[in-house]
Amino acid sequence: MGMGIGEIWSQVGSIMASIMFVSAMYERFFPQHLRGYFLKYTGKFSTLFYPYIQIKFHELSGEKLKHNETYQTIQTYLSSNSSKGARKLKAEVVIDSQTPLVLSMDDNEEIVDEFNGIKVWWSANHTTSKSQAFSYYPVSDEKRFLTLTFHKRNRDVITTSYIQHVLEEGKVITMKNRQLKIYTNNPSNNWWGSRTSKWSHAIFEHPARFETLAMEPEKKEEIINDLVKFKRGKEYYAKVGKAWKRGYLLFGPPGTGKSTMISAIANFMNYDVYDLELTTIKDNNELKRLLIDTSSKSIIVIEDIDCSLDLTGQRKEKKEKDDDENAEKMDPVKKAEKEEQKKSKVTLSGLLNFIDGIWSACGSERIIIFTTNFVDKLDPALIRRGRMDKHIEMSYCGYEAFKVLARNYLDVESHDELFPVIGKLLGETNMTPADVAENLMPKSITQDSESCLKNLIQSLEIEKKKAEEEAKKKVEDEAEREKQELNKEKERVKDNEKSEEKEVKENGFTH
């Protein structure tokens, strides 16, 4: 017959009393200095029968007990499987993440992972410190750590391949889930202090995608392929001995989508954006320090570089030299204004070194983008291949780009009557994608897609007429200029003839 409930509890109580008695005897008869030896040799003895190895990863590490990046990466990796394998979960809010609420296994919980047929166990643990010692770096009494348990026969695989796999996957998940940021550089006089930094940032939420980018499909595909090849090029860049970076020059008239292209690249690559304002940088040394403070997997942008600084590489005109020489004669107000304009001492040489000099290798997987409306103004050394590896012309809106915009703004794929008219007009008229988009955007709730397309046709016809008139005026101005030049030449010949006649009369002979 089975035992009753009372008998079971009686035996449990007896066992607990025995354990407490043994524990008391241990505390009484084993001196403190012998306990270490006892635990040491009992541990060695137990390993003969316990074939598992444990590795601990602590949340805090180092003398100052800073957060351990490895712990965070492993926790990110495990959290992707925790909600499936763990019964007790804890929720944490993660800042700057697309998934701000993250579920991870709770304390004293365990989950199982598998790698190449090898089973391992992860557990979340914590200890409570009893130390009352004062520390300059105060920390919580609780110390958390993750424990990895595996069979000792798999030691080599786990300590090399598996842990590396966990760290790499954790970093990939972190990069995928993180919220993109856009940075701008702070003036150097604000760099000092415990809460200040060289860069200020905001959440980057620009919705641009290559799917919605108004550009010819072949050109768009070429850019995407180039970006994919760059992203997968870590081993290739190491093989050829180049820093893992790539330069893009975006040039074309205003309104052709250069800034939108940068946003599309950032979203496609999942890179942060550093918008570098050169005019606030005092010298080349500050430029280097800003570069060092940027992260890998990022895009460094200098927009309208032809307007940022005098980087044309040309020598000063004589007038500028004369102005400099006469600076001493200026009144104090004008002199101060001129000095303010010249406060940035970033040079062309400094910028070139920033792009592909020794310091450019501080970090990896970076894209550097210049934009300009006037590519001819830039020094050839600044935009040569190797610095700006790929030159992308952002041109006026073509028919294929228009179809993308019509789909984006009007959800219209085709129109048998109006699309051919628009295609013909776009081939005869220069209109930027920004202007085309503005014409396609409905201005009221009663405006339908057909009226928007007709508005675009009307605008294109106006632009075409305006362009024809400008071309006609240009021809007329050119003809008038040639006529004036011809009249000037006739006057000059006539003056020469009069001068010769006068000389003959005065000297009495001809040449």
Coordinates of C-alpha atoms in Angstrom, one line a residue:
M1 CA 0.0 0.0 0.0
G2 CA 1.2 3.5 -0.7
M3 CA 2.3 5.8 2.0
G4 CA -0.1 8.5 3.3
I5 CA 0.4 12.2 3.0
G6 CA 1.4 12.5 6.6
E7 CA 4.1 9.8 6.2
I8 CA 5.6 11.6 3.1
W9 CA 5.9 14.9 4.9
S10 CA 7.4 13.1 7.9
Q11 CA 10.1 11.7 5.7
V12 CA 10.8 15.0 4.0
G13 CA 11.1 16.7 7.4
S14 CA 13.5 14.0 8.5
I15 CA 15.7 14.5 5.4
M16 CA 15.7 18.2 5.8
A17 CA 16.8 17.8 9.5
S18 CA 19.6 15.5 8.4
I19 CA 20.8 18.0 5.9
M20 CA 20.8 20.8 8.4
F21 CA 22.7 18.6 10.9
V22 CA 25.4 17.8 8.4
S23 CA 25.7 21.5 7.4
A24 CA 26.1 22.5 11.0
M25 CA 28.8 19.9 11.6
Y26 CA 30.6 21.1 8.5
E27 CA 30.5 24.7 9.7
R28 CA 31.7 23.7 13.2
F29 CA 34.5 21.1 12.4
F30 CA 35.9 22.4 9.1
P31 CA 38.0 25.5 9.7
Q32 CA 37.8 28.4 7.2
H33 CA 41.2 27.7 5.8
L34 CA 40.4 24.0 5.1
R35 CA 37.2 24.6 3.3
G36 CA 39.0 25.9 0.2
Y37 CA 41.0 22.6 0.0
F38 CA 37.8 20.6 0.6
L39 CA 35.9 22.3 -2.2
K40 CA 38.9 22.1 -4.5
Y41 CA 39.4 18.4 -4.2
T42 CA 35.7 17.5 -4.1
G43 CA 35.3 19.6 -7.3
K44 CA 38.1 17.6 -9.0
F45 CA 36.5 14.3 -7.8
S46 CA 33.1 15.4 -9.1
T47 CA 34.5 16.1 -12.6
L48 CA 35.3 12.4 -12.9
F49 CA 31.6 11.7 -12.9
Y50 CA 30.2 15.0 -14.3
P51 CA 31.2 15.3 -18.0
Y52 CA 30.0 18.8 -18.6
I53 CA 31.9 22.1 -18.8
Q54 CA 30.4 25.5 -17.9
I55 CA 31.5 29.0 -19.2
K56 CA 30.2 32.2 -17.5
F57 CA 29.6 35.5 -19.3
H58 CA 29.2 38.3 -16.8
E59 CA 27.1 41.4 -17.4
L60 CA 29.7 43.7 -15.8
S61 CA 33.5 43.4 -16.3
G62 CA 36.7 45.3 -15.7
E63 CA 37.9 47.3 -12.8
K64 CA 35.2 49.9 -13.3
L65 CA 32.5 47.2 -13.9
K66 CA 31.3 48.5 -17.2
H67 CA 28.7 46.7 -19.2
N68 CA 30.2 43.8 -21.1
E69 CA 29.5 44.0 -24.8
T70 CA 29.8 40.3 -25.2
Y71 CA 27.1 39.7 -22.6
Q72 CA 24.7 42.0 -24.4
T73 CA 25.4 40.4 -27.8
I74 CA 24.8 36.9 -26.4
Q75 CA 21.6 38.0 -24.7
T76 CA 20.4 39.5 -28.1
Y77 CA 21.1 36.1 -29.8
L78 CA 19.3 34.2 -27.1
S79 CA 16.3 36.5 -27.0
S80 CA 15.5 35.6 -30.5
N81 CA 14.9 32.0 -29.3
S82 CA 13.9 32.6 -25.7
S83 CA 10.2 33.2 -26.3
K84 CA 10.0 29.8 -27.9
G85 CA 12.1 27.7 -25.5
A86 CA 11.7 29.4 -22.1
R87 CA 8.7 29.2 -19.8
K88 CA 9.6 32.2 -17.6
L89 CA 10.3 35.4 -19.5
K90 CA 11.2 38.9 -18.6
A91 CA 10.4 42.0 -20.8
E92 CA 12.9 44.8 -21.3
V93 CA 12.6 48.1 -23.1
V94 CA 15.5 48.6 -25.5
I95 CA 16.3 52.2 -26.5
D96 CA 16.9 53.0 -30.2
S97 CA 15.5 49.7 -31.5
Q98 CA 12.8 48.9 -34.0
T99 CA 11.5 46.3 -31.6
P100 CA 11.7 48.2 -28.3
L101 CA 10.1 45.5 -26.2
V102 CA 12.4 42.5 -26.0
L103 CA 11.6 39.2 -24.3
S104 CA 14.4 37.2 -22.7
M105 CA 14.6 34.3 -20.3
D106 CA 14.1 35.2 -16.7
D107 CA 16.6 34.5 -13.9
N108 CA 17.3 30.8 -13.1
E109 CA 15.6 29.8 -16.4
E110 CA 17.3 27.5 -19.0
I111 CA 17.0 27.1 -22.7
V112 CA 18.5 24.6 -25.1
D113 CA 20.4 25.6 -28.3
E114 CA 21.8 23.3 -31.0
F115 CA 24.8 23.8 -33.3
N116 CA 25.8 21.3 -35.9
G117 CA 24.0 18.6 -34.1
I118 CA 25.6 19.5 -30.7
K119 CA 23.2 20.4 -27.9
V120 CA 24.1 23.1 -25.4
W121 CA 22.3 24.7 -22.5
W122 CA 22.1 28.4 -21.6
S123 CA 20.9 29.7 -18.2
A124 CA 20.4 33.1 -16.8
N125 CA 21.8 33.5 -13.2
H126 CA 22.5 36.1 -10.7
T127 CA 24.3 36.4 -7.4
T128 CA 23.8 38.9 -4.5
S129 CA 26.9 40.6 -3.1
K130 CA 27.2 40.8 0.6
S131 CA 30.2 43.2 0.6
Q132 CA 29.7 46.5 2.3
A133 CA 32.9 48.0 1.0
F134 CA 32.8 51.5 -0.4
S135 CA 33.5 51.8 -4.1
Y136 CA 34.1 54.9 -6.1
Y137 CA 32.1 53.2 -8.9
P138 CA 28.9 52.1 -7.1
V139 CA 27.2 49.1 -8.6
S140 CA 24.1 47.1 -7.9
D141 CA 24.2 44.3 -5.3
E142 CA 23.1 41.9 -7.9
K143 CA 25.6 40.6 -10.4
R144 CA 24.1 38.9 -13.5
F145 CA 25.7 36.3 -15.7
L146 CA 24.9 33.8 -18.4
T147 CA 26.1 30.3 -18.1
L148 CA 26.9 28.1 -21.1
T149 CA 26.9 24.3 -20.4
F150 CA 28.1 21.7 -22.8
H151 CA 29.7 18.2 -22.9
K152 CA 33.4 18.2 -22.6
R153 CA 33.9 16.1 -25.7
N154 CA 32.6 19.1 -27.7
R155 CA 35.0 21.6 -26.1
D156 CA 36.9 22.6 -29.2
V157 CA 33.8 23.1 -31.4
I158 CA 32.0 25.2 -28.7
T159 CA 35.0 27.4 -27.7
T160 CA 35.9 28.2 -31.3
S161 CA 33.1 27.8 -33.8
Y162 CA 29.9 28.0 -31.7
I163 CA 30.8 31.0 -29.5
Q164 CA 31.9 32.9 -32.6
H165 CA 28.7 31.9 -34.3
V166 CA 26.7 33.3 -31.4
L167 CA 28.6 36.6 -31.3
E168 CA 28.2 37.1 -35.1
E169 CA 24.5 36.3 -35.2
G170 CA 23.9 38.5 -32.1
K171 CA 25.6 41.4 -33.9
V172 CA 23.6 40.8 -37.1
I173 CA 20.3 40.8 -35.1
T174 CA 21.4 44.0 -33.2
M175 CA 22.1 45.8 -36.5
K176 CA 18.9 44.6 -38.1
N177 CA 16.7 45.7 -35.1
R178 CA 18.4 48.9 -34.3
Q179 CA 16.9 52.3 -35.1
L180 CA 18.9 54.2 -37.6
K181 CA 20.3 57.6 -36.6
I182 CA 21.4 60.7 -38.4
Y183 CA 24.2 62.7 -36.9
T184 CA 25.5 66.2 -37.3
N185 CA 28.9 67.5 -36.0
N186 CA 28.9 69.9 -33.0
P187 CA 31.2 73.0 -33.0
S188 CA 34.5 72.1 -31.4
N189 CA 33.9 74.6 -28.5
N190 CA 31.1 72.3 -27.4
W191 CA 33.2 69.1 -27.4
W192 CA 34.2 69.3 -23.7
G193 CA 32.3 68.2 -20.7
S194 CA 31.0 64.8 -19.4
R195 CA 27.7 65.0 -21.3
T196 CA 28.8 66.5 -24.6
S197 CA 30.1 64.8 -27.7
K198 CA 31.4 65.6 -31.1
W199 CA 28.2 64.5 -32.8
S200 CA 24.5 65.2 -32.1
H201 CA 21.9 62.7 -33.4
A202 CA 18.3 62.2 -34.1
I203 CA 16.3 59.2 -35.2
F204 CA 16.5 58.7 -38.9
E205 CA 13.0 58.0 -40.2
H206 CA 13.2 59.0 -43.9
P207 CA 11.0 56.6 -45.8
A208 CA 12.9 56.6 -49.1
R209 CA 13.5 53.2 -50.7
F210 CA 15.0 52.2 -54.0
E211 CA 11.5 50.8 -54.9
T212 CA 10.1 54.4 -54.7
L213 CA 13.1 56.2 -56.1
A214 CA 12.4 58.0 -59.4
M215 CA 15.3 56.7 -61.6
E216 CA 15.8 54.5 -64.7
P217 CA 15.5 50.8 -63.7
E218 CA 18.8 49.9 -65.3
K219 CA 20.7 52.6 -63.4
K220 CA 19.0 51.8 -60.2
E221 CA 19.8 48.1 -60.5
E222 CA 23.5 49.0 -61.2
I223 CA 23.7 51.0 -58.0
I224 CA 22.0 48.3 -55.9
N225 CA 24.4 45.7 -57.3
D226 CA 27.4 47.9 -56.4
L227 CA 26.1 48.3 -52.8
V228 CA 25.5 44.6 -52.4
K229 CA 29.0 43.8 -53.7
F230 CA 30.5 46.4 -51.3
K231 CA 28.5 45.0 -48.3
R232 CA 29.8 41.5 -49.0
G233 CA 33.4 42.6 -49.7
K234 CA 35.1 42.3 -46.4
E235 CA 37.5 39.5 -47.5
Y236 CA 38.0 41.1 -50.9
Y237 CA 39.1 44.5 -49.5
A238 CA 41.5 42.7 -47.1
K239 CA 42.9 40.7 -50.0
V240 CA 43.6 43.7 -52.2
G241 CA 45.0 45.7 -49.2
K242 CA 42.4 48.5 -49.2
A243 CA 40.4 50.1 -46.4
W244 CA 36.8 48.7 -46.5
K245 CA 35.1 51.9 -47.8
R246 CA 33.6 53.3 -51.0
G247 CA 33.1 56.8 -52.3
Y248 CA 30.0 58.0 -54.2
L249 CA 29.8 61.3 -56.1
L250 CA 26.2 62.4 -56.7
F251 CA 25.9 65.3 -59.2
G252 CA 23.2 67.0 -61.1
P253 CA 20.8 69.9 -61.1
P254 CA 18.8 70.8 -57.9
G255 CA 15.7 68.7 -57.4
T256 CA 17.0 65.6 -59.1
G257 CA 16.9 63.5 -55.9
K258 CA 20.5 63.5 -54.5
S259 CA 19.3 63.7 -50.9
T260 CA 16.6 61.1 -51.5
M261 CA 19.2 58.8 -53.0
I262 CA 21.3 59.1 -49.8
S263 CA 18.3 58.2 -47.7
A264 CA 17.5 55.2 -49.9
I265 CA 21.1 54.0 -49.6
A266 CA 21.0 54.3 -45.8
N267 CA 17.8 52.3 -45.5
F268 CA 19.0 49.7 -48.0
M269 CA 22.4 49.2 -46.2
N270 CA 20.9 49.8 -42.7
Y271 CA 23.7 52.3 -42.0
D272 CA 23.7 55.4 -39.8
V273 CA 24.2 58.8 -41.6
Y274 CA 26.8 61.3 -40.5
D275 CA 26.0 64.7 -42.1
L276 CA 29.3 66.5 -42.0
E277 CA 29.2 70.3 -42.0
L278 CA 32.7 71.5 -43.0
T279 CA 32.1 75.1 -42.3
T280 CA 31.9 74.5 -38.5
I281 CA 35.3 72.7 -38.5
K282 CA 38.3 74.8 -37.6
D283 CA 41.1 72.8 -39.0
N284 CA 42.3 69.4 -40.4
N285 CA 43.0 68.0 -37.0
E286 CA 39.4 68.5 -35.9
L287 CA 38.3 66.8 -39.1
K288 CA 40.4 63.7 -38.2
R289 CA 39.0 63.6 -34.7
L290 CA 35.4 63.7 -36.1
L291 CA 36.3 60.8 -38.4
I292 CA 37.6 58.7 -35.5
D293 CA 34.4 59.3 -33.6
T294 CA 32.2 57.9 -36.4
S295 CA 31.1 54.3 -36.2
S296 CA 31.6 51.5 -38.8
K297 CA 28.6 50.6 -41.0
S298 CA 27.9 54.3 -41.6
I299 CA 27.5 56.8 -44.4
I300 CA 29.5 60.1 -44.2
V301 CA 27.8 62.8 -46.2
I302 CA 29.1 66.2 -47.4
E303 CA 26.3 67.9 -49.3
D304 CA 26.9 70.7 -51.8
I305 CA 30.6 70.3 -51.3
D306 CA 31.3 73.0 -53.9
C307 CA 29.6 75.5 -51.6
S308 CA 31.1 74.2 -48.3
L309 CA 34.6 75.4 -48.6
D310 CA 37.0 76.7 -51.3
L311 CA 38.1 73.3 -52.4
T312 CA 38.5 74.0 -56.1
G313 CA 42.3 73.7 -55.9
Q314 CA 42.7 77.0 -57.8
R315 CA 45.1 79.7 -56.7
K316 CA 43.7 83.0 -55.5
E317 CA 42.9 85.6 -58.0
K318 CA 44.9 88.8 -57.9
K319 CA 41.9 90.7 -56.5
E320 CA 41.6 88.3 -53.6
K321 CA 45.3 88.8 -52.9
D322 CA 44.9 92.5 -53.0
D323 CA 42.0 92.2 -50.6
D324 CA 44.1 90.2 -48.2
E325 CA 47.0 92.8 -48.4
N326 CA 44.5 95.6 -47.7
A327 CA 42.8 93.8 -44.8
E328 CA 44.9 95.8 -42.3
K329 CA 43.3 99.0 -43.7
M330 CA 39.8 97.8 -43.1
D331 CA 37.7 99.1 -40.3
P332 CA 37.4 96.8 -37.3
V333 CA 33.8 95.6 -38.1
K334 CA 34.7 94.5 -41.7
K335 CA 37.9 93.0 -40.6
A336 CA 36.1 90.9 -38.0
E337 CA 33.6 89.8 -40.6
K338 CA 36.4 88.7 -43.0
E339 CA 38.1 86.8 -40.2
E340 CA 34.9 85.0 -39.4
Q341 CA 34.5 83.9 -43.0
K342 CA 38.1 82.5 -42.9
K343 CA 37.9 80.8 -39.5
S344 CA 37.7 77.3 -41.1
K345 CA 41.2 76.2 -42.0
V346 CA 40.2 72.8 -43.5
T347 CA 42.3 72.4 -46.6
L348 CA 41.9 70.4 -49.8
S349 CA 44.9 68.3 -48.6
G350 CA 43.2 67.7 -45.3
L351 CA 40.0 66.6 -46.9
L352 CA 41.8 64.2 -49.2
N353 CA 43.5 62.6 -46.3
F354 CA 40.1 62.4 -44.5
I355 CA 38.8 60.4 -47.5
D356 CA 41.5 58.0 -48.3
G357 CA 44.6 58.8 -46.2
I358 CA 45.9 56.7 -43.3
W359 CA 43.2 57.9 -40.9
S360 CA 40.5 56.8 -43.2
A361 CA 41.2 53.1 -42.2
C362 CA 40.1 53.9 -38.6
G363 CA 36.8 51.9 -38.9
S364 CA 35.4 49.8 -41.7
E365 CA 32.4 49.3 -43.9
R366 CA 32.0 53.0 -44.6
I367 CA 30.5 54.9 -47.5
I368 CA 31.5 58.5 -48.2
I369 CA 29.1 60.5 -50.3
F370 CA 29.7 64.0 -51.9
T371 CA 26.9 65.9 -53.6
T372 CA 27.2 68.8 -55.9
N373 CA 25.2 70.8 -58.4
F374 CA 28.3 71.8 -60.3
V375 CA 30.8 69.0 -60.7
D376 CA 33.1 71.0 -62.9
K377 CA 33.9 73.4 -60.0
L378 CA 35.5 70.6 -58.0
D379 CA 39.2 69.9 -58.0
P380 CA 39.9 66.7 -60.1
A381 CA 42.0 65.3 -57.3
L382 CA 39.0 65.3 -55.0
I383 CA 36.7 63.3 -57.2
R384 CA 39.1 61.0 -59.0
R385 CA 38.5 57.2 -59.0
G386 CA 39.8 55.7 -55.8
R387 CA 38.4 58.6 -53.8
M388 CA 35.0 58.9 -55.3
D389 CA 34.9 55.4 -56.8
K390 CA 31.4 55.7 -58.4
H391 CA 30.1 58.8 -60.1
I392 CA 26.3 58.9 -60.3
E393 CA 24.6 61.5 -62.4
M394 CA 21.2 62.5 -61.1
S395 CA 19.5 63.7 -64.2
Y396 CA 16.1 65.1 -65.2
C397 CA 13.0 63.0 -65.1
G398 CA 12.7 60.4 -67.8
Y399 CA 9.7 58.3 -68.8
E400 CA 10.6 55.3 -66.6
A401 CA 11.2 57.5 -63.6
F402 CA 7.9 59.2 -64.2
K403 CA 6.1 55.8 -64.1
V404 CA 7.6 55.1 -60.7
L405 CA 6.4 58.5 -59.5
A406 CA 2.9 57.9 -60.9
R407 CA 2.8 54.6 -59.1
N408 CA 4.0 56.2 -55.8
Y409 CA 1.7 59.3 -55.9
L410 CA -1.4 58.1 -57.7
D411 CA -1.3 54.3 -57.6
V412 CA -1.5 54.4 -61.4
E413 CA 0.4 51.9 -63.5
S414 CA -0.6 53.1 -67.0
H415 CA -3.0 55.3 -68.9
D416 CA -3.4 54.6 -72.6
E417 CA -4.2 58.2 -73.6
L418 CA -2.1 60.4 -71.2
F419 CA 1.1 58.3 -70.6
P420 CA 2.3 58.5 -74.2
V421 CA 1.8 62.3 -74.2
I422 CA 3.8 62.6 -71.0
G423 CA 6.5 60.4 -72.3
K424 CA 6.9 62.5 -75.5
L425 CA 6.9 65.7 -73.5
L426 CA 9.5 64.4 -71.1
G427 CA 11.8 63.5 -74.0
E428 CA 11.5 67.1 -75.2
T429 CA 11.6 69.0 -71.9
N430 CA 13.9 69.1 -68.9
M431 CA 11.9 68.7 -65.7
T432 CA 13.3 67.5 -62.4
P433 CA 11.7 64.5 -60.5
A434 CA 10.9 66.9 -57.7
D435 CA 8.8 69.1 -60.1
V436 CA 7.1 66.1 -61.7
A437 CA 6.2 64.8 -58.2
E438 CA 4.8 68.1 -57.2
N439 CA 2.5 68.1 -60.2
L440 CA 1.4 64.6 -59.6
M441 CA 0.5 65.1 -55.9
P442 CA -3.3 65.6 -55.4
K443 CA -4.0 69.1 -53.9
S444 CA -7.5 68.3 -52.7
I445 CA -9.7 65.3 -51.8
T446 CA -11.7 65.8 -55.0
Q447 CA -8.7 65.7 -57.4
D448 CA -8.4 62.4 -59.1
S449 CA -5.4 60.7 -60.8
E450 CA -6.5 61.8 -64.3
S451 CA -6.6 65.5 -63.4
C452 CA -3.2 65.2 -61.8
L453 CA -1.8 63.7 -65.0
K454 CA -3.3 66.5 -67.0
N455 CA -1.8 69.1 -64.7
L456 CA 1.6 67.5 -65.4
I457 CA 1.0 67.7 -69.1
Q458 CA 0.1 71.4 -68.8
S459 CA 3.2 72.1 -66.8
L460 CA 5.4 70.2 -69.3
E461 CA 3.9 72.2 -72.2
I462 CA 4.6 75.5 -70.3
E463 CA 8.2 74.4 -69.6
K464 CA 8.6 73.3 -73.3
K465 CA 7.3 76.6 -74.5
K466 CA 9.6 78.5 -72.1
A467 CA 12.6 76.4 -73.1
E468 CA 11.8 77.1 -76.8
E469 CA 11.6 80.8 -76.1
E470 CA 14.8 80.8 -74.2
A471 CA 16.5 78.9 -77.0
K472 CA 15.1 81.4 -79.5
K473 CA 16.3 84.3 -77.4
K474 CA 19.7 82.7 -77.0
V475 CA 20.0 82.4 -80.8
E476 CA 18.9 86.0 -81.2
D477 CA 21.3 87.2 -78.5
E478 CA 24.1 85.3 -80.2
A479 CA 23.3 86.8 -83.5
E480 CA 23.1 90.3 -82.0
R481 CA 26.5 89.7 -80.3
E482 CA 28.0 88.6 -83.5
K483 CA 26.5 91.7 -85.3
Q484 CA 28.0 94.0 -82.6
E485 CA 31.4 92.3 -82.9
L486 CA 31.2 92.7 -86.7
N487 CA 30.3 96.4 -86.3
K488 CA 33.2 96.9 -83.9
E489 CA 35.5 95.2 -86.4
K490 CA 34.3 97.5 -89.1
E491 CA 34.7 100.6 -86.9
R492 CA 38.3 99.4 -86.0
V493 CA 39.2 99.0 -89.7
K494 CA 37.6 102.3 -90.5
D495 CA 39.6 104.0 -87.7
N496 CA 42.8 102.4 -89.0
E497 CA 42.1 103.7 -92.5
K498 CA 41.5 107.2 -91.2
S499 CA 44.7 107.0 -89.2
E500 CA 46.7 106.0 -92.3
E501 CA 45.2 108.8 -94.4
K502 CA 46.1 111.3 -91.7
E503 CA 49.7 110.0 -91.6
V504 CA 50.0 110.3 -95.4
K505 CA 48.8 113.9 -95.3
E506 CA 51.2 114.9 -92.6
N507 CA 54.3 113.1 -93.9
G508 CA 53.6 113.4 -97.6
F509 CA 54.3 109.8 -98.5
T510 CA 52.6 106.4 -98.3
H511 CA 54.0 103.2 -97.0

